Amino acid sequence: MKNPVFDIENWREIGATLSQNPTRTFMTAFGIFWGTAILSLLLGGADGLKHFMSRNFEGFATNTAALFPGHTTKSYRGFNKGQTVNFNLTDLASIRRAIPDIIHSSPVNFNHSDALYGSRKSSCSISGVEASYSNIFEPTYEAGRFINESDVAASRKVCVIGRQVAEELFGLPDSAVGHDIRINDIYYKVVGVVSQSSEVNIGSDMNETVYIPSSTMRLSYNTGDKVDIIMLNYRDGARPADYEQLIRHIISSNHPIAPDDTGAFYYFNISEMFEMVDNVFLGISLLAIFVGAGTLLSGVIGVGNIMWIIVRERTHEIGIRRALGAKPRDIIIQILSESMVLTTLAGLAGIVFAAAILGGAELLSGMGGRPLEFQLSFAQASGVLVTFMVLGTAAGIIPALKAMRIKPIEALNDK
């Protein structure tokens, strides 16, 4: 007897068997179809939402912390509570010496003014920063460069302007580099134009900001060694939370701040935001798997039930085949083949349906700007299909074993 796997007549028989009760077969196939579609939609949708949330942090170094000044909440060294805390360059230098895991850091000083070029004006924020600032916020360069170490060391009157400022003053960002703009009667040469891809702002939106060297800021605005914000970026593998107490001790030792006064300044651990987002989407992924497993289970149960019914209805036929010399292996392959075909076809249809829905959602989301990546990867689609095929085929094992154990005499006498 021919091997059922390669026998074309066997596959015709599978089709004939599954079409004997089209309603029952359709309901079972629909359960598998819906299960694969739901699981695929959940996986692709979760990835799209994760990408949407993650792109809000694009262009921003994740392993970062920021120090914001506050007011003392406790009396200390003869000073009453409520004193304003002002950071200074000594604080930053002490932190840099004490924590070698900090790879990038920058003081930040803020001001606000109008930038002028000829008769054009742009209301903007002014930020005095060091060269390492660009390694923390990682701007998108529209033209030119960012402030470098030489600019800071020489206190040069150069600036980097945000895209919106460039458009308001020059029309096209590319035409801004090399020109001088005037801020508070001081001229600065534009050396770069930047834009911000991240939704995270510390102080001001990069697109609406003019950046000048921190040393130039101190001279131009007579700020001395005062620092408004301290930005710290740690090496990969270092956790900013592990250094909070050490930094509090360093700052407290330079100012009349009680060592346990946590309200004197704020240690904003930005990496916790990224961890929170990752945890949220881990939960979404687990929920998708849980819901998908439920739909998967219902489809597999449906396959098992229909295989039981098929074996029962074909008891007489199986007995005849056994009497004509069919081996138990042939009977098992026959039943499992029917289970596999039903699962595979319905599963493929469900995946194709889900991919079409996700593709439509991505297309619609891109009509207003940058599209969301609602995509089902090939690996995900293959994983879903293989899982359903394995479980659907496994669901037919018990009915197949029952069919194999049918004795020809008993089957022929079965009514």
PDB file of C-alpha atoms in Angstrom, residues 29 53 59 69 73 101 141 145 220 229-230 239 260 267 269 289 299 317 330 337 340-341 346 348 355 378 404 409 415:
ATOM      1  CA  ALA A  29     -11.756  25.964  10.868  1.00  0.00           C
ATOM      2  CA  MET A  53       6.078  54.818  22.857  1.00  0.00           C
ATOM      3  CA  GLY A  59      17.598  60.688  20.402  1.00  0.00           C
ATOM      4  CA  PRO A  69      17.618  72.548  42.622  1.00  0.00           C
ATOM      5  CA  THR A  73      13.109  71.372  54.208  1.00  0.00           C
ATOM      6  CA  ASP A 101      30.880  55.567  35.743  1.00  0.00           C
ATOM      7  CA  TYR A 141      21.697  67.653  12.728  1.00  0.00           C
ATOM      8  CA  ARG A 145      27.793  70.825  14.026  1.00  0.00           C
ATOM      9  CA  SER A 220      27.609  87.074  28.697  1.00  0.00           C
ATOM     10  CA  ILE A 229      20.655  71.931  36.065  1.00  0.00           C
ATOM     11  CA  ILE A 230      23.269  69.190  36.086  1.00  0.00           C
ATOM     12  CA  ARG A 239      22.226  52.094  37.297  1.00  0.00           C
ATOM     13  CA  ASP A 260      18.874  63.525  55.102  1.00  0.00           C
ATOM     14  CA  TYR A 267      17.474  63.576  41.527  1.00  0.00           C
ATOM     15  CA  ASN A 269      16.335  59.269  37.323  1.00  0.00           C
ATOM     16  CA  ILE A 289       0.173  35.650  24.865  1.00  0.00           C
ATOM     17  CA  GLY A 299      -9.253  26.042  18.335  1.00  0.00           C
ATOM     18  CA  GLU A 317     -14.488   2.296   6.811  1.00  0.00           C
ATOM     19  CA  ASP A 330      -1.342   4.208   7.731  1.00  0.00           C
ATOM     20  CA  SER A 337      -3.043  14.372   8.035  1.00  0.00           C
ATOM     21  CA  MET A 340      -2.822  18.981  10.077  1.00  0.00           C
ATOM     22  CA  VAL A 341      -4.490  20.089   6.841  1.00  0.00           C
ATOM     23  CA  ALA A 346      -7.214  27.822   8.676  1.00  0.00           C
ATOM     24  CA  LEU A 348      -2.620  30.521   7.237  1.00  0.00           C
ATOM     25  CA  ALA A 355      -1.338  40.896   8.376  1.00  0.00           C
ATOM     26  CA  PHE A 378       8.005  36.682   9.519  1.00  0.00           C
ATOM     27  CA  MET A 404      -5.423   2.386  15.146  1.00  0.00           C
ATOM     28  CA  ILE A 409     -14.015  -7.709  12.967  1.00  0.00           C
ATOM     29  CA  LYS A 415     -23.588  -0.236  12.807  1.00  0.00           C
TER      30      LYS A 415
END
